[in-house]
Amino acid sequence: MAKFFIEYLDSLSIPILPEWIVHALVYLIVGLVQCGVLLAIVMVSVAVFTWMERKIAGRIQDRLGPTRTGGRFGWLQPLADGIKLWTKEDLVPKNADGLLFRVAPYIAFCASFTVFLALPFSDGWVAQNLNVAAFFVLAVAGLEIFGTILGGYGSGSKWSLFGAMREAAQVVSYEVPLGLCVLIPVMIAGSMNLVTIGNIQAGLFTNWLIFHDPCTFITFFVYGTCAVASVNRAPFDLAEAESELVAGFMTEYSGFRWSIFFMAEYGSMLAVSALATTLFLGGWNGPVPVTELLGWTEAAGAHPVLVQLGNLLGAANFLCKTYIGVTVMIWARWSLPRLRIDQVMTTCLKYCLPIAAAMLVGATLWLYAFPGGMILKQRLPDVSSQVPSDSCGTKTGDG
Amino acid sequence: MSLERLDPEMVEFDVRTDEMLINMGPQHPSTHGVLRLLLRTDGEVVTDVTPHIGYLHRCAEKIGENVTARQWIPYTDRMDYLAAMNMNLGWSLVVEKLLGREVTERTRHVRVLVSELNRIANHLVAVAAYGLDLGNFTPYAWTFREREKILDLFEEVCGARLTCSYIVPGGITGDFPAGWLDRCETFLQEFEPIIDQFHSLLTNSAIFIRRTGGIGVLSPEMAIDYGCTGPVLRGSGVKWDVRRDGDPWYTRMYEDYEFEVIAEIDGKYPQDQEYPPVPEAVVLGDSWHRYYVRMLEVVQSMRLIRQAMEFYRQTDPQWSDPIKVTEKLPKGQVYLETEAPKGQMGFMVIGDGTAKPWRARARSSSFCNLSVVAELCRGGLIADVPAVVGSLDLVLGEIDR
Amino acid sequence: METQAIIDKLREKFAAEIVGSDLETFDPWVEITPGSVPQVAQFLRDDPQLRFDLLHCVTGVDYFEPDEKKAAKVDWEPHVEVIYHLSSMAQRHRLVLKVTLPRWKDDTPGQLPEVPTVSHLWNTANWHEREVFDLSGVRFVGHPDPRRMLCPEDWVGHPLRKDYEMPTEYHGIRAR
């Protein structure tokens, strides 16, 4: 987007300011806009998730959930919650390490939010089209743990420390199988660029990487397990296990700071779910390639507005799948008891890790045996030529 | 002595550097009230547990010496507030035994009916809280929904939902309102299929079995040694139920009634109903069995309620009158244990010829059941502490009295 | 086993220790001397015919009438009674064991009367004896953990004593 504006301004060649200042300003403004848009998406999603969580939990538990705030379905409940939390007294325990205690929630939130910088919402709709996006997402998402550890350590409470230690052990362990699971789509696509990975799944839903071969199918579920564990959702929510550790690392947090942690958690849920969508569930490509059938693609020479409209459809598609992923997480939380810490580690090291490793080998052999890769591939005519062969996509971000 | 004096346990100097002393409670989500467990942990491993109780102590026994026998009934409500009917029954029976009063047939069946209904309510709370302790919220909502219906029935009978004071020495405070039995029958019919849902949520859940199977194994010898009773004892495979094996003054209340005492004997639970199978990963006497016994007892209580309703309809409407508030107690002392939902609840009364008992004693079942907690938790993980404490089904009102 | 037979068996072994018994009352009881409690209890628990494996309850009862007018009418001397309710799951019989103690050791107010513990025989007794110590003021000699059970550690007095006066204040909290 920035490049587009810069080229536009350059073409106008109005000599008001030196060129470099104009460029810097354009980059700044575009960056801020992108940031705002992403923040809006994350915040709205978090609000929707809290509402969904309440409603789904209510329905599972044979009650209604919120019904009054904001009309019949209580859809303003997240806002009411937010106002309540933000107006609460700002408490810092006497024994807490003030600096760490205060800074921890922001570290967690920043880590969870930065992930969206590299996540494509549609073909080319990405803030920064990194050619190592998959790696970047994993690396940054892993940073969230620092917020948790610092929060737990800085609280000066034994329960918080326990929560932080559990989280550290758990997340660090689950990063390994998670990384292996991510490696498989990356290997199939031959690129770490998430836009590329999304684009090779274009076409019918049988092109989605989950249906690429039996190994990826299994990998998807391993990834799901590891993702739930790495964002600390039930049944792996040991770091804040309220029946054991009061509230784990969040024991001493309240009000605004607590809500920041809360948003970080829900943001991570969105992030891992979005990553799963991109890697396995076809990203922004719907089950049926509607835009391609309508000819709303650049390749078909459609009007740019139609192309962007198609992208909008893709983004809606993408968010839809992501939300379904989150719904499954919520569903699991309200139906399953919590595992014990040793059982969580067993699940990771004895089951997830070997399975993921075996699947990596399996997928490699499958690629070797069937060089075309996708035996189920049913591309529509003249679409396959649109798949970018360039593995390090250079498409400009279009936030 | 002053409050500044530190807790002697907290300033122990034998705490090694890699150990930590942690207070679980009195404000903690899974200690079922105001229980305080002092955990000595080495990492996640619990090396020692010291329970501290008394945060809810009201010296109910002292109050019992200063009110008359009839007046103490509301105080028994507030001991085990989840099974008030059973507590009322225990004190009423012991006072009746001292007075030599017998109740009419109809009163007897009413008593069986309400106390078994309350047993279901109590076990529902136990299962609900156990689910919560293990991080599963949904059983809580489901069982409380059913329990509400029982409390609604109680409300119709005696006006109170929790602190019933319905069974009093000498009889009961009133007959069922019109149509109550039909509503009770409706409840049972609605409730019966729902038990399967609880089983599917917890009993057969792989994670639940992993969390409870083999955790807190209580051998029958240890259970008897610590005086554990009720589902805790039966979960260890001891077929002992005071409703069947207790004092004749109590067991004859259950005359003509048919029910099974739920305990695993020779690897088998009574097969009079359809029960989900016992998984292989569990050990007799562990937390899972204690939970399972409660679930099965609910079914037995339903059987008893159905029989009681039948008997109620058959008997003449003759009622025994409750004793006067100032009824004088003869000299003598009586101790009687009844099968409360949490175990054997014993009451002792010593009469001295006046209306006020010379001594009123409550032997709490949860008190004894809790005393074994240190043995069960030692060597486990922190996460096992709620899993064990929850399976003992404690109510601190009864422990602290 | 009939209660009479149990008591006969006890008399055979501990003739000197048995102070009295009553079989006609609601719960037949045997009274023994305080010093012999562990021996008698051990015998009751371990004898194959008796097998009292379950200790239900330990109770302390204070017999003391603070009101002088009423005190003149009572038919007992002031004393403290400790009551053990025993039963056998194996043999299906029960027994009440009683011990009579002076209200104060050596008649010095404040000196708690003493009786040997049975907590090494039945673990139930561990907490129950702590409770009796806490509320009724009886010291159980040899108890492994002789702390208060229900009252705070620094509580003064034993509430179930008949002459107990509730303190007016506890750490600045008005108590009555």
PDB file of C-alpha atoms in Angstrom, chain C:
ATOM      1  CA  MET C   1     -21.268 -60.895  70.785  1.00  0.00           C
ATOM      2  CA  GLU C   2     -23.576 -59.848  73.580  1.00  0.00           C
ATOM      3  CA  THR C   3     -22.524 -56.855  75.596  1.00  0.00           C
ATOM      4  CA  GLN C   4     -22.601 -58.955  78.764  1.00  0.00           C
ATOM      5  CA  ALA C   5     -20.142 -61.388  77.233  1.00  0.00           C
ATOM      6  CA  ILE C   6     -17.869 -58.551  76.164  1.00  0.00           C
ATOM      7  CA  ILE C   7     -17.810 -57.162  79.658  1.00  0.00           C
ATOM      8  CA  ASP C   8     -17.215 -60.587  81.162  1.00  0.00           C
ATOM      9  CA  LYS C   9     -14.290 -61.017  78.834  1.00  0.00           C
ATOM     10  CA  LEU C  10     -12.966 -57.629  79.873  1.00  0.00           C
ATOM     11  CA  ARG C  11     -13.385 -58.418  83.567  1.00  0.00           C
ATOM     12  CA  GLU C  12     -11.431 -61.594  83.093  1.00  0.00           C
ATOM     13  CA  LYS C  13      -8.474 -59.640  81.800  1.00  0.00           C
ATOM     14  CA  PHE C  14      -8.751 -56.279  83.548  1.00  0.00           C
ATOM     15  CA  ALA C  15     -10.684 -56.999  86.732  1.00  0.00           C
ATOM     16  CA  ALA C  16      -8.893 -54.291  88.665  1.00  0.00           C
ATOM     17  CA  GLU C  17      -9.323 -51.627  86.017  1.00  0.00           C
ATOM     18  CA  ILE C  18     -13.084 -51.805  85.598  1.00  0.00           C
ATOM     19  CA  VAL C  19     -14.771 -49.245  87.783  1.00  0.00           C
ATOM     20  CA  GLY C  20     -18.350 -49.804  86.792  1.00  0.00           C
ATOM     21  CA  SER C  21     -20.724 -50.728  84.036  1.00  0.00           C
ATOM     22  CA  ASP C  22     -24.345 -50.339  83.055  1.00  0.00           C
ATOM     23  CA  LEU C  23     -26.002 -52.732  80.637  1.00  0.00           C
ATOM     24  CA  GLU C  24     -29.570 -51.586  81.129  1.00  0.00           C
ATOM     25  CA  THR C  25     -29.237 -48.132  79.667  1.00  0.00           C
ATOM     26  CA  PHE C  26     -29.577 -47.159  75.979  1.00  0.00           C
ATOM     27  CA  ASP C  27     -25.931 -47.624  75.141  1.00  0.00           C
ATOM     28  CA  PRO C  28     -24.329 -50.158  77.490  1.00  0.00           C
ATOM     29  CA  TRP C  29     -21.127 -48.743  78.903  1.00  0.00           C
ATOM     30  CA  VAL C  30     -18.073 -49.785  80.848  1.00  0.00           C
ATOM     31  CA  GLU C  31     -16.093 -47.425  82.965  1.00  0.00           C
ATOM     32  CA  ILE C  32     -12.399 -48.014  83.372  1.00  0.00           C
ATOM     33  CA  THR C  33      -9.594 -46.259  85.186  1.00  0.00           C
ATOM     34  CA  PRO C  34      -7.832 -43.539  83.195  1.00  0.00           C
ATOM     35  CA  GLY C  35      -4.431 -45.182  83.369  1.00  0.00           C
ATOM     36  CA  SER C  36      -5.595 -48.398  81.769  1.00  0.00           C
ATOM     37  CA  VAL C  37      -7.138 -46.862  78.662  1.00  0.00           C
ATOM     38  CA  PRO C  38      -4.395 -47.845  76.171  1.00  0.00           C
ATOM     39  CA  GLN C  39      -4.188 -51.430  77.439  1.00  0.00           C
ATOM     40  CA  VAL C  40      -7.940 -51.970  77.469  1.00  0.00           C
ATOM     41  CA  ALA C  41      -8.329 -50.275  74.103  1.00  0.00           C
ATOM     42  CA  GLN C  42      -5.567 -52.372  72.600  1.00  0.00           C
ATOM     43  CA  PHE C  43      -7.215 -55.523  73.934  1.00  0.00           C
ATOM     44  CA  LEU C  44     -10.605 -54.462  72.600  1.00  0.00           C
ATOM     45  CA  ARG C  45      -9.139 -53.757  69.196  1.00  0.00           C
ATOM     46  CA  ASP C  46      -6.901 -56.787  68.810  1.00  0.00           C
ATOM     47  CA  ASP C  47      -8.783 -59.612  70.478  1.00  0.00           C
ATOM     48  CA  PRO C  48     -10.125 -61.786  67.628  1.00  0.00           C
ATOM     49  CA  GLN C  49     -13.502 -62.159  69.320  1.00  0.00           C
ATOM     50  CA  LEU C  50     -13.887 -58.472  70.091  1.00  0.00           C
ATOM     51  CA  ARG C  51     -12.234 -56.778  67.092  1.00  0.00           C
ATOM     52  CA  PHE C  52     -13.405 -53.252  67.816  1.00  0.00           C
ATOM     53  CA  ASP C  53     -12.014 -51.848  64.599  1.00  0.00           C
ATOM     54  CA  LEU C  54     -14.015 -48.635  64.416  1.00  0.00           C
ATOM     55  CA  LEU C  55     -13.778 -45.812  66.903  1.00  0.00           C
ATOM     56  CA  HIS C  56     -16.751 -43.613  66.177  1.00  0.00           C
ATOM     57  CA  CYS C  57     -16.242 -40.750  68.460  1.00  0.00           C
ATOM     58  CA  VAL C  58     -14.429 -39.382  71.471  1.00  0.00           C
ATOM     59  CA  THR C  59     -16.508 -37.056  73.603  1.00  0.00           C
ATOM     60  CA  GLY C  60     -15.665 -34.972  76.613  1.00  0.00           C
ATOM     61  CA  VAL C  61     -18.461 -34.138  79.023  1.00  0.00           C
ATOM     62  CA  ASP C  62     -18.033 -31.712  81.846  1.00  0.00           C
ATOM     63  CA  TYR C  63     -20.109 -32.447  84.931  1.00  0.00           C
ATOM     64  CA  PHE C  64     -20.145 -29.213  86.842  1.00  0.00           C
ATOM     65  CA  GLU C  65     -23.009 -26.966  87.877  1.00  0.00           C
ATOM     66  CA  PRO C  66     -21.964 -23.341  88.204  1.00  0.00           C
ATOM     67  CA  ASP C  67     -25.267 -22.412  89.798  1.00  0.00           C
ATOM     68  CA  GLU C  68     -24.928 -23.200  93.505  1.00  0.00           C
ATOM     69  CA  LYS C  69     -28.630 -23.760  94.066  1.00  0.00           C
ATOM     70  CA  LYS C  70     -28.808 -26.301  91.327  1.00  0.00           C
ATOM     71  CA  ALA C  71     -25.462 -27.767  92.321  1.00  0.00           C
ATOM     72  CA  ALA C  72     -26.905 -28.783  95.650  1.00  0.00           C
ATOM     73  CA  LYS C  73     -29.508 -30.944  93.914  1.00  0.00           C
ATOM     74  CA  VAL C  74     -27.330 -32.889  91.531  1.00  0.00           C
ATOM     75  CA  ASP C  75     -26.391 -36.444  92.348  1.00  0.00           C
ATOM     76  CA  TRP C  76     -22.811 -36.345  91.170  1.00  0.00           C
ATOM     77  CA  GLU C  77     -19.539 -34.852  92.186  1.00  0.00           C
ATOM     78  CA  PRO C  78     -18.004 -32.416  89.669  1.00  0.00           C
ATOM     79  CA  HIS C  79     -15.915 -34.360  87.173  1.00  0.00           C
ATOM     80  CA  VAL C  80     -15.059 -34.683  83.502  1.00  0.00           C
ATOM     81  CA  GLU C  81     -16.038 -37.739  81.542  1.00  0.00           C
ATOM     82  CA  VAL C  82     -14.376 -38.938  78.369  1.00  0.00           C
ATOM     83  CA  ILE C  83     -16.538 -41.273  76.342  1.00  0.00           C
ATOM     84  CA  TYR C  84     -15.314 -43.550  73.580  1.00  0.00           C
ATOM     85  CA  HIS C  85     -17.888 -45.034  71.234  1.00  0.00           C
ATOM     86  CA  LEU C  86     -16.561 -48.225  69.736  1.00  0.00           C
ATOM     87  CA  SER C  87     -18.003 -50.707  67.348  1.00  0.00           C
ATOM     88  CA  SER C  88     -16.869 -53.694  65.399  1.00  0.00           C
ATOM     89  CA  MET C  89     -17.659 -54.044  61.743  1.00  0.00           C
ATOM     90  CA  ALA C  90     -16.409 -57.598  61.713  1.00  0.00           C
ATOM     91  CA  GLN C  91     -18.280 -58.841  64.794  1.00  0.00           C
ATOM     92  CA  ARG C  92     -21.195 -56.417  64.604  1.00  0.00           C
ATOM     93  CA  HIS C  93     -21.290 -55.326  68.195  1.00  0.00           C
ATOM     94  CA  ARG C  94     -20.684 -52.085  69.975  1.00  0.00           C
ATOM     95  CA  LEU C  95     -19.519 -50.782  73.304  1.00  0.00           C
ATOM     96  CA  VAL C  96     -19.172 -47.504  75.105  1.00  0.00           C
ATOM     97  CA  LEU C  97     -16.027 -46.946  77.102  1.00  0.00           C
ATOM     98  CA  LYS C  98     -15.983 -44.288  79.775  1.00  0.00           C
ATOM     99  CA  VAL C  99     -13.290 -42.655  81.799  1.00  0.00           C
ATOM    100  CA  THR C 100     -13.915 -40.341  84.723  1.00  0.00           C
ATOM    101  CA  LEU C 101     -11.368 -37.638  85.386  1.00  0.00           C
ATOM    102  CA  PRO C 102     -11.145 -34.866  87.936  1.00  0.00           C
ATOM    103  CA  ARG C 103     -12.072 -31.465  86.569  1.00  0.00           C
ATOM    104  CA  TRP C 104      -8.585 -30.195  87.228  1.00  0.00           C
ATOM    105  CA  LYS C 105      -5.426 -32.157  87.730  1.00  0.00           C
ATOM    106  CA  ASP C 106      -4.420 -32.134  91.413  1.00  0.00           C
ATOM    107  CA  ASP C 107      -7.457 -29.872  91.989  1.00  0.00           C
ATOM    108  CA  THR C 108      -5.443 -26.926  90.722  1.00  0.00           C
ATOM    109  CA  PRO C 109      -7.648 -24.856  88.403  1.00  0.00           C
ATOM    110  CA  GLY C 110      -5.919 -24.471  85.049  1.00  0.00           C
ATOM    111  CA  GLN C 111      -4.123 -27.800  85.256  1.00  0.00           C
ATOM    112  CA  LEU C 112      -5.861 -29.974  82.678  1.00  0.00           C
ATOM    113  CA  PRO C 113      -6.771 -33.545  83.649  1.00  0.00           C
ATOM    114  CA  GLU C 114      -4.790 -36.187  81.844  1.00  0.00           C
ATOM    115  CA  VAL C 115      -5.615 -39.445  80.143  1.00  0.00           C
ATOM    116  CA  PRO C 116      -3.371 -41.535  77.884  1.00  0.00           C
ATOM    117  CA  THR C 117      -4.027 -41.236  74.194  1.00  0.00           C
ATOM    118  CA  VAL C 118      -5.423 -43.979  71.979  1.00  0.00           C
ATOM    119  CA  SER C 119      -4.484 -42.246  68.730  1.00  0.00           C
ATOM    120  CA  HIS C 120      -1.859 -44.881  68.032  1.00  0.00           C
ATOM    121  CA  LEU C 121      -4.604 -47.507  68.025  1.00  0.00           C
ATOM    122  CA  TRP C 122      -7.250 -45.726  65.997  1.00  0.00           C
ATOM    123  CA  ASN C 123      -6.301 -42.778  63.839  1.00  0.00           C
ATOM    124  CA  THR C 124      -9.821 -41.433  64.315  1.00  0.00           C
ATOM    125  CA  ALA C 125      -8.776 -40.603  67.831  1.00  0.00           C
ATOM    126  CA  ASN C 126      -6.066 -38.263  66.606  1.00  0.00           C
ATOM    127  CA  TRP C 127      -8.378 -35.457  65.568  1.00  0.00           C
ATOM    128  CA  HIS C 128     -11.119 -36.294  68.036  1.00  0.00           C
ATOM    129  CA  GLU C 129      -8.738 -36.085  70.968  1.00  0.00           C
ATOM    130  CA  ARG C 130      -7.481 -32.777  69.693  1.00  0.00           C
ATOM    131  CA  GLU C 131     -11.056 -31.597  69.573  1.00  0.00           C
ATOM    132  CA  VAL C 132     -11.790 -32.815  73.084  1.00  0.00           C
ATOM    133  CA  PHE C 133      -8.636 -31.112  74.319  1.00  0.00           C
ATOM    134  CA  ASP C 134      -9.647 -27.930  72.550  1.00  0.00           C
ATOM    135  CA  LEU C 135     -13.261 -27.771  73.640  1.00  0.00           C
ATOM    136  CA  SER C 136     -13.479 -29.779  76.853  1.00  0.00           C
ATOM    137  CA  GLY C 137     -10.007 -29.319  78.253  1.00  0.00           C
ATOM    138  CA  VAL C 138      -8.614 -32.805  78.648  1.00  0.00           C
ATOM    139  CA  ARG C 139      -4.955 -33.447  78.011  1.00  0.00           C
ATOM    140  CA  PHE C 140      -4.212 -36.636  76.110  1.00  0.00           C
ATOM    141  CA  VAL C 141      -0.797 -37.782  77.197  1.00  0.00           C
ATOM    142  CA  GLY C 142       1.334 -39.060  74.365  1.00  0.00           C
ATOM    143  CA  HIS C 143      -0.727 -37.456  71.627  1.00  0.00           C
ATOM    144  CA  PRO C 144       1.516 -36.875  68.596  1.00  0.00           C
ATOM    145  CA  ASP C 145       0.103 -33.471  67.701  1.00  0.00           C
ATOM    146  CA  PRO C 146      -1.457 -31.855  70.768  1.00  0.00           C
ATOM    147  CA  ARG C 147      -2.666 -28.653  69.167  1.00  0.00           C
ATOM    148  CA  ARG C 148      -6.067 -27.050  69.284  1.00  0.00           C
ATOM    149  CA  MET C 149      -8.412 -28.265  66.595  1.00  0.00           C
ATOM    150  CA  LEU C 150     -11.254 -25.821  66.072  1.00  0.00           C
ATOM    151  CA  CYS C 151     -10.403 -22.743  68.113  1.00  0.00           C
ATOM    152  CA  PRO C 152      -7.499 -20.494  67.162  1.00  0.00           C
ATOM    153  CA  GLU C 153      -4.100 -21.490  68.514  1.00  0.00           C
ATOM    154  CA  ASP C 154      -4.016 -18.618  70.975  1.00  0.00           C
ATOM    155  CA  TRP C 155      -7.536 -19.060  72.305  1.00  0.00           C
ATOM    156  CA  VAL C 156      -7.831 -19.039  76.073  1.00  0.00           C
ATOM    157  CA  GLY C 157     -10.023 -21.545  77.867  1.00  0.00           C
ATOM    158  CA  HIS C 158     -12.048 -24.545  76.815  1.00  0.00           C
ATOM    159  CA  PRO C 159     -15.522 -23.571  75.642  1.00  0.00           C
ATOM    160  CA  LEU C 160     -17.394 -26.744  76.527  1.00  0.00           C
ATOM    161  CA  ARG C 161     -16.456 -26.470  80.207  1.00  0.00           C
ATOM    162  CA  LYS C 162     -19.576 -25.466  82.074  1.00  0.00           C
ATOM    163  CA  ASP C 163     -17.832 -22.635  83.893  1.00  0.00           C
ATOM    164  CA  TYR C 164     -16.350 -21.236  80.704  1.00  0.00           C
ATOM    165  CA  GLU C 165     -16.661 -17.487  80.281  1.00  0.00           C
ATOM    166  CA  MET C 166     -16.612 -16.156  76.750  1.00  0.00           C
ATOM    167  CA  PRO C 167     -13.920 -13.475  76.546  1.00  0.00           C
ATOM    168  CA  THR C 168     -15.233 -10.003  75.916  1.00  0.00           C
ATOM    169  CA  GLU C 169     -12.595  -9.286  73.354  1.00  0.00           C
ATOM    170  CA  TYR C 170     -10.358 -11.211  71.020  1.00  0.00           C
ATOM    171  CA  HIS C 171      -7.598  -9.238  69.290  1.00  0.00           C
ATOM    172  CA  GLY C 172      -9.644  -6.096  69.381  1.00  0.00           C
ATOM    173  CA  ILE C 173     -12.748  -7.839  68.064  1.00  0.00           C
ATOM    174  CA  ARG C 174     -15.722  -7.519  70.383  1.00  0.00           C
ATOM    175  CA  ALA C 175     -16.725 -11.071  71.197  1.00  0.00           C
ATOM    176  CA  ARG C 176     -19.991 -10.576  73.027  1.00  0.00           C
TER     177      ARG C 176
END
